[in-house]
Short mmCIF file of C-alpha atoms in Angstrom, two decimals:
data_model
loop_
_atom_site.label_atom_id
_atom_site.label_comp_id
_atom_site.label_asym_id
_atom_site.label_seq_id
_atom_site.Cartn_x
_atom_site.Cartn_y
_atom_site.Cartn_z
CA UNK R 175 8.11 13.84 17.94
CA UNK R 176 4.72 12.25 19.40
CA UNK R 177 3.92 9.35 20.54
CA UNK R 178 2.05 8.12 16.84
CA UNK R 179 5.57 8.55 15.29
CA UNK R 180 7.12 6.93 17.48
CA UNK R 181 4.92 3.95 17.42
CA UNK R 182 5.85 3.91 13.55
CA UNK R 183 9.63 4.21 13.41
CA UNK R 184 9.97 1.38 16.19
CA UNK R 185 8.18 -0.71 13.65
CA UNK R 186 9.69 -4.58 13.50
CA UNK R 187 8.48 -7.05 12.09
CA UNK R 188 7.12 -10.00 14.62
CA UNK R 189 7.62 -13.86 14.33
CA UNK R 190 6.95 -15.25 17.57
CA UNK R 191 3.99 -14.92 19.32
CA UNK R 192 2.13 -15.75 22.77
CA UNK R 193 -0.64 -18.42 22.80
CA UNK R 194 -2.73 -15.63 23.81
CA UNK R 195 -6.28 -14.76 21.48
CA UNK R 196 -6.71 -11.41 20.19
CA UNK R 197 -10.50 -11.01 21.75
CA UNK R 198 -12.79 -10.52 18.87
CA UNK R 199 -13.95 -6.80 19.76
CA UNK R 200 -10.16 -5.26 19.01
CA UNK R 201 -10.10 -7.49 15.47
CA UNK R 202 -12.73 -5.96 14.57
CA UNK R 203 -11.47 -2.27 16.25
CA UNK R 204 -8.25 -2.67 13.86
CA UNK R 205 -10.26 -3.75 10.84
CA UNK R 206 -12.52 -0.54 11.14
CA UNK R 207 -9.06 1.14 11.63
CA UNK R 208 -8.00 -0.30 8.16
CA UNK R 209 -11.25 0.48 6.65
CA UNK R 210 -10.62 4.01 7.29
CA UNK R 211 -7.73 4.38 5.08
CA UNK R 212 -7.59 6.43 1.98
CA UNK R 213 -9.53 4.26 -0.87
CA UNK R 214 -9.00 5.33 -4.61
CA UNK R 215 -12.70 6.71 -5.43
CA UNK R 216 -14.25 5.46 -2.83
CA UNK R 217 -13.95 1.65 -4.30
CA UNK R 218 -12.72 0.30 -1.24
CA UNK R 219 -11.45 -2.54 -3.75
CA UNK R 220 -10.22 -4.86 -1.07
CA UNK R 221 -11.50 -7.90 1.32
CA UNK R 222 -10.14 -9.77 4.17
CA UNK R 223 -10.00 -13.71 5.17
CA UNK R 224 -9.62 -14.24 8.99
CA UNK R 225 -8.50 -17.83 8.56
CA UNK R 226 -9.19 -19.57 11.73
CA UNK R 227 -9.51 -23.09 10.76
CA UNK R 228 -6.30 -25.08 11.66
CA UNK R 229 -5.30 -27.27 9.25
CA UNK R 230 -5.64 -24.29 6.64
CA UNK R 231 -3.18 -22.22 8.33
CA UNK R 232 -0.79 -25.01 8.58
CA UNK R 233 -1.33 -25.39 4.47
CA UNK R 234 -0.85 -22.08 3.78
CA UNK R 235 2.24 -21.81 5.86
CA UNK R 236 3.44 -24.62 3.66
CA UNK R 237 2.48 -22.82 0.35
CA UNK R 238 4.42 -19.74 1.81
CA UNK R 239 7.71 -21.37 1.81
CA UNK R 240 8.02 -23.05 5.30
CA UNK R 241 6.78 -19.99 7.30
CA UNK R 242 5.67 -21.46 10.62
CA UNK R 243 4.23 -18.37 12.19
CA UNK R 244 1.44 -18.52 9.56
CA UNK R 245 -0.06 -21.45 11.79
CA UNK R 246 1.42 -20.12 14.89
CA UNK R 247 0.16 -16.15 15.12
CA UNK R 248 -2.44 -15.47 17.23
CA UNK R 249 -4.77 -14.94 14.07
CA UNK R 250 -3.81 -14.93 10.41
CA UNK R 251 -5.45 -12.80 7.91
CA UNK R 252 -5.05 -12.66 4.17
CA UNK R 253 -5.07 -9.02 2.14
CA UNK R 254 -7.22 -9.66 -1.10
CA UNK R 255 -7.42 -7.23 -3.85
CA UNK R 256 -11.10 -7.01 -4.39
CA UNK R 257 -12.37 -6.03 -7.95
CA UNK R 258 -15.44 -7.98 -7.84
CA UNK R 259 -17.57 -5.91 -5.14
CA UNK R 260 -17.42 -3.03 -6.95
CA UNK R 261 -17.70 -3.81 -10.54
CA UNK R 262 -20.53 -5.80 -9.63
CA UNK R 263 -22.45 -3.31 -7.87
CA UNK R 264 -21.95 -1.43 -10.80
CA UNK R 265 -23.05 -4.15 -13.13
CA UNK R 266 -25.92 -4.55 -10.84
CA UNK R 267 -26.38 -0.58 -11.51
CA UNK R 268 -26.74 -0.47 -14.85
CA UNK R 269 -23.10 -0.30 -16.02
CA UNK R 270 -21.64 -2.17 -18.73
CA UNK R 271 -18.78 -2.96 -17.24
CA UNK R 272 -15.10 -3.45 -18.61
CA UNK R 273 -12.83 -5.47 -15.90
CA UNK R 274 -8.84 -6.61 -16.28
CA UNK R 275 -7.46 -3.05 -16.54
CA UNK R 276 -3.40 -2.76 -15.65
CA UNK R 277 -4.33 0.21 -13.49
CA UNK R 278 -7.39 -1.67 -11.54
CA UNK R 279 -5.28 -4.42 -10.77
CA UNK R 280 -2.81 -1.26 -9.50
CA UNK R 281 -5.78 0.15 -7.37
CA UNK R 282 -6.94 -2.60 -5.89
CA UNK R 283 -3.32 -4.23 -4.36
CA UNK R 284 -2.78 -0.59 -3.28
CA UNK R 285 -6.04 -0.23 -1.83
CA UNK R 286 -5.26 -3.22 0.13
CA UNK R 287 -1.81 -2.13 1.02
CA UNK R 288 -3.18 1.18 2.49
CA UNK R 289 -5.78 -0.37 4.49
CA UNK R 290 -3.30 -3.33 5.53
CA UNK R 291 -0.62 -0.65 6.73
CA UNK R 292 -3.96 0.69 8.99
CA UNK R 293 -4.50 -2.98 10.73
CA UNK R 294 -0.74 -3.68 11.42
CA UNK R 295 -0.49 0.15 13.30
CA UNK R 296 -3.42 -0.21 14.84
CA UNK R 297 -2.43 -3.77 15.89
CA UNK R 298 1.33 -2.21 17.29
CA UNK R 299 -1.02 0.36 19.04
CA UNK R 300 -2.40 -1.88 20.93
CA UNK R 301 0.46 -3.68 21.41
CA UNK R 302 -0.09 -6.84 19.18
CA UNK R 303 3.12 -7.28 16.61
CA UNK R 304 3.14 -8.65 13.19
CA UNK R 305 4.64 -9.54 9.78
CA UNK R 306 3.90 -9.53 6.27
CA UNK R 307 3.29 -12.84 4.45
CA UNK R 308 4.47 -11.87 0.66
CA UNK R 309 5.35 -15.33 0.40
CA UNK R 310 1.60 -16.90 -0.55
CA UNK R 311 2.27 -15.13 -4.00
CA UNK R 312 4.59 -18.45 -4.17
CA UNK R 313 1.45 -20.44 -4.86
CA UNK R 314 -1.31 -17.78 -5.19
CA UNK R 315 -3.69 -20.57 -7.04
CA UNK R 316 -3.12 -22.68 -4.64
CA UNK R 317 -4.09 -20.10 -1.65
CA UNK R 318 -7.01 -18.72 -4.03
CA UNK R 319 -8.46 -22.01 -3.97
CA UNK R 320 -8.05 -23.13 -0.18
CA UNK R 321 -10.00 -19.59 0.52
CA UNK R 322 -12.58 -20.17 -2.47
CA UNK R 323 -11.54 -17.24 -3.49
CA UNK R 324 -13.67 -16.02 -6.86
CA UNK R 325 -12.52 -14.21 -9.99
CA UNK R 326 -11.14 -10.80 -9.68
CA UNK R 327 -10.04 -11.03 -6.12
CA UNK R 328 -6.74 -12.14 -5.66
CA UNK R 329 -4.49 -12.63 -3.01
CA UNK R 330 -2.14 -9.84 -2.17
CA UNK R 331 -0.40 -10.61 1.57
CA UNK R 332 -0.89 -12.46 4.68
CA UNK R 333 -0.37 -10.39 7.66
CA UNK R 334 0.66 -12.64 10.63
CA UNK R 335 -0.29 -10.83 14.25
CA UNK R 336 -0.48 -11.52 17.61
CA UNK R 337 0.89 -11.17 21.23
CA UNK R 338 4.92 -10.67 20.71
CA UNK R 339 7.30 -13.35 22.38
CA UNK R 340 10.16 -11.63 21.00
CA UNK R 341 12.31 -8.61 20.85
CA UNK R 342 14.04 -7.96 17.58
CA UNK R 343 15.79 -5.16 16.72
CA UNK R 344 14.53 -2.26 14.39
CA UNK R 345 16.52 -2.81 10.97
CA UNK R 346 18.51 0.31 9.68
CA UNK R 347 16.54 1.87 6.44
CA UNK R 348 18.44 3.27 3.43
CA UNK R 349 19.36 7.76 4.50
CA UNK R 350 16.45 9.74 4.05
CA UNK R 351 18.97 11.57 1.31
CA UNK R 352 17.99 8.57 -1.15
CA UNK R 353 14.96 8.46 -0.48
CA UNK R 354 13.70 12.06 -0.71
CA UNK R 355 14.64 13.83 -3.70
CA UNK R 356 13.84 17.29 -4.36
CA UNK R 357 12.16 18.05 -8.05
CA UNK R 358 13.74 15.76 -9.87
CA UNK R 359 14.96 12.26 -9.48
CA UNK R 360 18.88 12.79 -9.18
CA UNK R 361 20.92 9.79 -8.45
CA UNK R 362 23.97 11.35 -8.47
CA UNK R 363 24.53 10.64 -4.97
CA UNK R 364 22.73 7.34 -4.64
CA UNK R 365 25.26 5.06 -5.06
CA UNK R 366 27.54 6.57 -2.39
CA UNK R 367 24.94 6.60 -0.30
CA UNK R 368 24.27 2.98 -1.00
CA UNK R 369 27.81 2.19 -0.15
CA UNK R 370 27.33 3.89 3.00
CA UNK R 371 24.40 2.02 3.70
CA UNK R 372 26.05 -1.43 3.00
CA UNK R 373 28.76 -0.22 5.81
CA UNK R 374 25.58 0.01 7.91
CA UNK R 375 23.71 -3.20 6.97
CA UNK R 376 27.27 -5.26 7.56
CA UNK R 377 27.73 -4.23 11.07
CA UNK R 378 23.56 -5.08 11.68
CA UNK R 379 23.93 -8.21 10.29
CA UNK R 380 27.62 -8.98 12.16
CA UNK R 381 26.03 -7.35 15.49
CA UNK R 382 22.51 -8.28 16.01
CA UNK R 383 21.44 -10.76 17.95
CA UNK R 384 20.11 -14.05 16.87
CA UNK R 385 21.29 -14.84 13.81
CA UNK R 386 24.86 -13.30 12.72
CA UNK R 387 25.93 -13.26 9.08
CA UNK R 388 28.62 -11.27 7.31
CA UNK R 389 27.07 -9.64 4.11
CA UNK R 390 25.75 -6.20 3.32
CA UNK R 391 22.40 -4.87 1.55
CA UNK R 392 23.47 -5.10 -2.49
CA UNK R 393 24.55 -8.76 -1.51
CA UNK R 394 21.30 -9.82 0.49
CA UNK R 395 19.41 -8.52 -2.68
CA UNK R 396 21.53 -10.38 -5.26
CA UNK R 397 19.26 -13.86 -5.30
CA UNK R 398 16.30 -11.51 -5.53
CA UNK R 399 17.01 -10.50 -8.49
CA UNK R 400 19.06 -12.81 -9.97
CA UNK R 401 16.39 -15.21 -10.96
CA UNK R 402 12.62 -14.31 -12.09
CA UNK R 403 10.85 -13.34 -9.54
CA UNK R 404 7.28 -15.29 -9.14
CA UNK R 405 7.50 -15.76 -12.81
CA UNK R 406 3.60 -17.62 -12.68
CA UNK R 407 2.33 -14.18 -11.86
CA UNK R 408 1.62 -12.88 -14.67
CA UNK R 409 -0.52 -15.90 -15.66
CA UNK R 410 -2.03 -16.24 -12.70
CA UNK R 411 -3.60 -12.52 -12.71
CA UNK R 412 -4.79 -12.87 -15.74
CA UNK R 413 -6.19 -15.80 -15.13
CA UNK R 414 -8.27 -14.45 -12.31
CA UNK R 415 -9.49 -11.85 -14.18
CA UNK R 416 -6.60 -8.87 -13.52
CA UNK R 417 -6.26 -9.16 -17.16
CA UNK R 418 -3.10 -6.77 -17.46
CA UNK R 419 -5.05 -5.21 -20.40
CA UNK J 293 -10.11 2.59 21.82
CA UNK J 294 -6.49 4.56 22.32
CA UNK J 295 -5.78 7.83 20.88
CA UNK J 296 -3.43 6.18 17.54
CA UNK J 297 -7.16 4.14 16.33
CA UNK J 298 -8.99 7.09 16.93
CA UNK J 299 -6.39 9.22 14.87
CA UNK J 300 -6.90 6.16 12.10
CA UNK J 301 -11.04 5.96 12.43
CA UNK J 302 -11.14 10.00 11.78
CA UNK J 303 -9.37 10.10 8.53
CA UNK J 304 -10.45 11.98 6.43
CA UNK J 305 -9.02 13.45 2.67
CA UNK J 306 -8.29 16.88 3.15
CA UNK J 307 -8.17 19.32 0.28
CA UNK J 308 -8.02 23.16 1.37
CA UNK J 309 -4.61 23.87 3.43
CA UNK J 310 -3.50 27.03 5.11
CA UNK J 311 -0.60 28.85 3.64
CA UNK J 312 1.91 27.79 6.02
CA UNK J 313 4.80 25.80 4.83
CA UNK J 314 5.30 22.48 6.63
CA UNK J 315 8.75 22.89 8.70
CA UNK J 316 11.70 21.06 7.57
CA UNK J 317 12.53 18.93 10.46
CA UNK J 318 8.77 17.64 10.65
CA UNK J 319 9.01 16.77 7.05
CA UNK J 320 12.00 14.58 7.17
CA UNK J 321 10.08 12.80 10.66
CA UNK J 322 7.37 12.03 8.42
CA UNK J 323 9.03 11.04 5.63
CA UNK J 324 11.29 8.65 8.30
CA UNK J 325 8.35 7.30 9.70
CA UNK J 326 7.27 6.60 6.27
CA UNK J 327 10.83 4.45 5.81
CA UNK J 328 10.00 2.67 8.96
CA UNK J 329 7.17 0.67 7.41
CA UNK J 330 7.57 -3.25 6.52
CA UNK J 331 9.13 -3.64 2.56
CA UNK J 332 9.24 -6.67 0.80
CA UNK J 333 12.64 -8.51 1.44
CA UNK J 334 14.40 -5.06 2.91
CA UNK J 335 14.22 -4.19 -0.99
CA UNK J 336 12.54 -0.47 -0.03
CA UNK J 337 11.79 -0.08 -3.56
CA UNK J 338 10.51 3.39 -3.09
CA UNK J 339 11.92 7.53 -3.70
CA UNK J 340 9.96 10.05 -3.26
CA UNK J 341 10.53 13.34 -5.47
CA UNK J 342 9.25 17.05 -2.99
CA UNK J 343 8.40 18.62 -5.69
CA UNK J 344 8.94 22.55 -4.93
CA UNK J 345 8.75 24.50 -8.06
CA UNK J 346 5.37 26.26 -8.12
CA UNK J 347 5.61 25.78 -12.26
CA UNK J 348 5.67 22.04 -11.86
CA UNK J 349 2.97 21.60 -9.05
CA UNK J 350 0.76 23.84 -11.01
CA UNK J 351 1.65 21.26 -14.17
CA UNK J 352 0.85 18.43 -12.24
CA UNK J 353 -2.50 20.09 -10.89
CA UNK J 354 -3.08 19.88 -14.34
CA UNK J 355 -1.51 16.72 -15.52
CA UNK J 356 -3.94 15.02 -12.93
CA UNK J 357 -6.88 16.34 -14.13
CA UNK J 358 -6.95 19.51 -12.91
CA UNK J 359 -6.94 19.25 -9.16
CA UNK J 360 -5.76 22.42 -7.43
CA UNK J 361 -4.94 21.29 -4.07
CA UNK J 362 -1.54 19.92 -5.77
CA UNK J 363 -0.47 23.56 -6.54
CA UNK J 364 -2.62 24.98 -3.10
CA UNK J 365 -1.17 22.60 -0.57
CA UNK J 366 1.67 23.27 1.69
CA UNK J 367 3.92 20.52 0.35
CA UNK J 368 3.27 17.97 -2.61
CA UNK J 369 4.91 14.71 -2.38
CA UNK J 370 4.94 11.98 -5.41
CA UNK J 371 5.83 8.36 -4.30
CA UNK J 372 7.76 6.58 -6.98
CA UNK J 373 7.96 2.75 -6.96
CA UNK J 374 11.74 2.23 -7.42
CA UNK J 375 13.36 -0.97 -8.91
CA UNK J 376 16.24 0.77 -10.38
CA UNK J 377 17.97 1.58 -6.89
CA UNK J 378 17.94 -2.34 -5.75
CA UNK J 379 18.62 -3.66 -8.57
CA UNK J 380 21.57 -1.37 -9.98
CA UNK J 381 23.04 -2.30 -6.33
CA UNK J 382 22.46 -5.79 -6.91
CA UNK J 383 24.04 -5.38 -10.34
CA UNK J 384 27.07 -3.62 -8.91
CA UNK J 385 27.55 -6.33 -6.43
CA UNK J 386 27.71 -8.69 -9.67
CA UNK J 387 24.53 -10.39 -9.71
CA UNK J 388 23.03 -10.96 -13.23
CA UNK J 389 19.95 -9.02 -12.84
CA UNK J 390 16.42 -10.07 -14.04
CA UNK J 391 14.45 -6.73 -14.35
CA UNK J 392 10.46 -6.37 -15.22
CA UNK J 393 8.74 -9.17 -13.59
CA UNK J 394 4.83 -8.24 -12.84
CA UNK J 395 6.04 -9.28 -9.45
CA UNK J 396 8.41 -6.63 -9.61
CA UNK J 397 5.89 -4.11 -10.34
CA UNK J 398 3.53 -5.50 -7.25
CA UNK J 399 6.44 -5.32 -4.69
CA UNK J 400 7.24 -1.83 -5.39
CA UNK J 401 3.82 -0.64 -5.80
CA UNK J 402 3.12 -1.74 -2.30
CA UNK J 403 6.05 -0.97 -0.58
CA UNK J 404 5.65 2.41 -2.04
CA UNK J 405 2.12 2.59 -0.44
CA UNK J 406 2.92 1.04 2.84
CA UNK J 407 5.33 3.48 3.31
CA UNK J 408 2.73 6.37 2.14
CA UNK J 409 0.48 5.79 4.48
CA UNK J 410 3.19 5.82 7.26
CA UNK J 411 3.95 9.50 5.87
CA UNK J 412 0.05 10.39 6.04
CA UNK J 413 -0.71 9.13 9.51
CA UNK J 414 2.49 10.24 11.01
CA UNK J 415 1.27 13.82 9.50
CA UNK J 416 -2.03 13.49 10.83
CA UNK J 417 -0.73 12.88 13.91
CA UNK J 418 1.29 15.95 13.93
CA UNK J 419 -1.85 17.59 13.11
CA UNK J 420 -1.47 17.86 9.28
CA UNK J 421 -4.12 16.55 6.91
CA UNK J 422 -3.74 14.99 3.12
CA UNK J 423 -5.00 13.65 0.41
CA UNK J 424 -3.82 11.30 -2.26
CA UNK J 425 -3.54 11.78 -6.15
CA UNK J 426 -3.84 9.21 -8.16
CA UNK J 427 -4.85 11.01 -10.98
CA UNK J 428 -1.18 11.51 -11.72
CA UNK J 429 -1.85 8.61 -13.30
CA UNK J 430 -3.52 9.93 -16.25
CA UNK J 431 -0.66 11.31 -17.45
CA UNK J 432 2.09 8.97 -16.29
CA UNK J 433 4.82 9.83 -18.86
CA UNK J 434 4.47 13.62 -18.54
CA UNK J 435 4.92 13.38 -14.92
CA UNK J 436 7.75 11.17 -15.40
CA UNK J 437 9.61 13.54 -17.81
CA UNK J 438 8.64 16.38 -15.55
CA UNK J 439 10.71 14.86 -12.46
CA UNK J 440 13.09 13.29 -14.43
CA UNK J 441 12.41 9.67 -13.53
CA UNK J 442 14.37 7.63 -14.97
CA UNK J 443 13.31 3.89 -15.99
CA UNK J 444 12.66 0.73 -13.65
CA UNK J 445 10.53 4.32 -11.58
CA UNK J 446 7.65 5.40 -11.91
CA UNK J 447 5.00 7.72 -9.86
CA UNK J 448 2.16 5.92 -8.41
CA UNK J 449 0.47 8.33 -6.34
CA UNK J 450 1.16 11.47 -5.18
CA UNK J 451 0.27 13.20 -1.60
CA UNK J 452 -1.02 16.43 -0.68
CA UNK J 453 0.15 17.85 2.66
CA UNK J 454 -0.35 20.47 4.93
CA UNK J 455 -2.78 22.49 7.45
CA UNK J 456 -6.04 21.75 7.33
CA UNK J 457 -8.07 24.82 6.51
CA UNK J 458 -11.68 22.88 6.21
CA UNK J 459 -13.33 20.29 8.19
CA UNK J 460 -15.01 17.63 6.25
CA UNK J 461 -17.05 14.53 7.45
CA UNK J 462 -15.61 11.29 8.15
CA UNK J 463 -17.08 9.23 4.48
CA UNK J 464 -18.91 5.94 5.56
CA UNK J 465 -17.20 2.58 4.87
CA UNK J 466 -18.48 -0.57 3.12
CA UNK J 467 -20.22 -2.54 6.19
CA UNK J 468 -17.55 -4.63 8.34
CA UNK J 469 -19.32 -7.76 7.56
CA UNK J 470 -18.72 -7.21 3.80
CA UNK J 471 -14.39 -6.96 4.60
CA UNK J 472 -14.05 -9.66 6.89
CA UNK J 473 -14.81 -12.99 5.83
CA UNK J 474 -13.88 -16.10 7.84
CA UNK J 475 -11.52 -19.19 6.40
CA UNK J 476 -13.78 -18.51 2.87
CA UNK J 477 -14.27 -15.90 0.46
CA UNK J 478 -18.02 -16.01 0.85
CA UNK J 479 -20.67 -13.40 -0.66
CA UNK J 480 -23.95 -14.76 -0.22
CA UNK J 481 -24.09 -11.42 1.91
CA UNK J 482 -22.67 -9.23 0.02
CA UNK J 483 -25.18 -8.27 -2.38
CA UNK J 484 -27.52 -7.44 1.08
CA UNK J 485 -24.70 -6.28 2.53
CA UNK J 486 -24.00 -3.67 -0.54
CA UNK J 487 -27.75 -2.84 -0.98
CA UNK J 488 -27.36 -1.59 2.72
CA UNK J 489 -24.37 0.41 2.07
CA UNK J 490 -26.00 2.02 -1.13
CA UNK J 491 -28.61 3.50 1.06
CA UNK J 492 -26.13 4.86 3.92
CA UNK J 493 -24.15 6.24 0.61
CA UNK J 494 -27.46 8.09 -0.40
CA UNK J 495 -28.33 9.41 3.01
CA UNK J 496 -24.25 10.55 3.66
CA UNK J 497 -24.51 12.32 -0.21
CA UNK J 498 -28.23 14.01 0.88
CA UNK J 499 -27.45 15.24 3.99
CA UNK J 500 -23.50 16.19 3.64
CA UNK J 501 -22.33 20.12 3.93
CA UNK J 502 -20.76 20.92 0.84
CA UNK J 503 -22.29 19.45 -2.78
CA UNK J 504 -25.43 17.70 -2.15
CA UNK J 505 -26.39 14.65 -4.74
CA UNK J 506 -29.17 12.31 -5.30
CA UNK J 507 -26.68 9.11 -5.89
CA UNK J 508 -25.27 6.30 -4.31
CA UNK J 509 -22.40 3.77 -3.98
CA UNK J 510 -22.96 1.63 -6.63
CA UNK J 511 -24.06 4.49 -8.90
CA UNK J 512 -21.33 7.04 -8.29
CA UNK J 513 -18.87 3.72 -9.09
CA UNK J 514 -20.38 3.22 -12.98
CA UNK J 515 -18.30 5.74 -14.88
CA UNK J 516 -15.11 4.62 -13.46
CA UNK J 517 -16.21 1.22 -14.70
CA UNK J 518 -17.75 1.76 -17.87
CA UNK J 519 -14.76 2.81 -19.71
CA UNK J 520 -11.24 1.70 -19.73
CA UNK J 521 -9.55 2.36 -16.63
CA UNK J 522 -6.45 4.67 -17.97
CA UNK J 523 -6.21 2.28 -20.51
CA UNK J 524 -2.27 3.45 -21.37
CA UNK J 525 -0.88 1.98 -18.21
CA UNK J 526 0.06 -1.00 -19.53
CA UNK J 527 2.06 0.39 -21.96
CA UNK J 528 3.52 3.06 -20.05
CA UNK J 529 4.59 0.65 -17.31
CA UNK J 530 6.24 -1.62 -20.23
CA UNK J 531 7.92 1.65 -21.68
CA UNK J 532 9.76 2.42 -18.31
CA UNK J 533 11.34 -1.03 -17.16
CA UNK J 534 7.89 -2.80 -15.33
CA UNK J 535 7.64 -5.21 -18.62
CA UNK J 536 4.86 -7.19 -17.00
CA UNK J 537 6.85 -10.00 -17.87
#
């Protein structure tokens, strides 16, 4: 189509990187980039750590389950939903202000998510790669307090980048036909078209290189759900002041 | 810096479209663009419902608060978070399925907005222009029962799309310094940093073509703070499967 969408559908994600610094001036270019994103009223309810120091990264690569590219990415950067800023300023304003709303905690960790999705394109742009860290939600307290983080900001992804040393594949998404419904949400066909899709995913997973596994997508997704999911995260918001009220 | 940040760096929401439809085959390479962003464990918990019948865009225009453009624009999109898909497929492949974890909600929330703002810059790229409505949000269950959602779904956000018939200013951003923090969550700036902000806020709201004001960041934020943020979300969400469990 152009060359912007086809910069996003060769999207992978990107474990393995070059020793190589990305120089401070195109951080900060991608940042900007993320700061223009959409922002639900203007709140811009988000803030980044750039965690540089060592021995941090290595920590939180621990906390995320074992995920050595946490410490090993050119830079590391965590996505914080930010309701302090704002309500602040608006305390500071005048406003008596009511925090721990269900939808602010909503705005804020999409907020983040919008302006994330800006960094990581920018970042492929200029060809750096990267991945997602959901995996410091395993011990968000723990991350919270090795970034000092205060009450109502918590922390929402890591986002790994860098210099790729790697090639992967692009992984097969589910037909469009499933995913764009017109009017009305009819699943009539959705489960045929999740069979077809588990056709698809098996011959991925028994053809790609690296590692080679015979399964489909309903079975990858079956420990997933099978136990609860993060189950101290419902604690842990409120306890930061996303009060789920 | 290269033509894909520039295309980020001039967003900008728009809000007044041409009436010219938005071809097909576009469409469906924005909407596969949008599939091509990262998601949480391959889950893709995300639909999207093209909502075509002028009767129910000009019910959401009203649902959200009365916002025209969702009636006016060339097509209107509403992004659903989607654990029913995943999980009914994990279900079928005989897992014993744990449904409504607050996790739950957070991993579809963002995947559905990653994959958004895929859809919007892959449009603006194409030379289309947006906005997003998150005032669908005041009236969750009506704009469930309009498009037929059915539970472990609901809409987080809907998009605006089509040719841009105005040509707004690029809105200022929260100073770069405030975003980025290094290895701590530190805000002995902030405040300075805000105070700065308020005052480009003021100038940008004096001097802007369209509806002057005499406000500023921190003012224009008070009324969404002062009262309770759409304080039935927390129910609704409960009511349709994201138990906040």
């Amino acid at each position: 189509m152009n060359p912007t969408i086809n910069l996003l559908k060769s999207h992978r994600s990107i474990r393995k990187f070059k020793d190589q610094q990305i120089p401070r001036q195109l951080l900060e270019a991608l940042i900007q980039a993320g700061q223009s994103a959409a922002t639900s009223n203007h709140v811009q309810a988000y803030s980044i750590i750039h965690v540089v120091n060592p021995a941090n990264r290595q920590r939180i690569a621990e906390l995320a389950g074992g995920q050595p590219y946490v410490a090993n990415s050119s830079d590391f950067l965590v996505f914080c939903a930010d309701m302090k800023r704002s309500t602040d300023a608006a305390e500071r304003a005048g406003a008596e202000v009511v925090r721990g709303m269900t939808e602010q905690l909503l705005v804020a960790s999409i907020d983040a998510a919008l302006m994330a999705q800006n960094v990581l394109i920018a970042a492929e742009s200029a060809g750096l790669g990267g991945c997602y860290i959901g995996g410091i939600r395993n011990n968000p307290q723990d991350v919270s307090d090795l970034l000092k983080l205060p009450d109502n900001v918590y922390p929402v992804f890591g986002l790994c980048l860098g210099y790729p040393d790697q090639n992967p594949e692009v992984k097969p998404r589910l037909p469009l036909a499933a995913i764009l419904k017109q009017d009305y949400y009819d699943d009539a066909e959705d489960q045929a078209l999740v069979a077809r899709f588990d056709d698809t995913m098996a011959r991925y997973y028994s053809q790609r290189t690296g590692s080679n596994k015979s399964t489909n997508w309903s079975e990858q997704l079956k420990p997933l759900f099978t136990s609860k999911l993060r189950p101290h995260m419902k604690a842990f918001l409120n306890k930061r002041g996303f009060g789920l009220k």
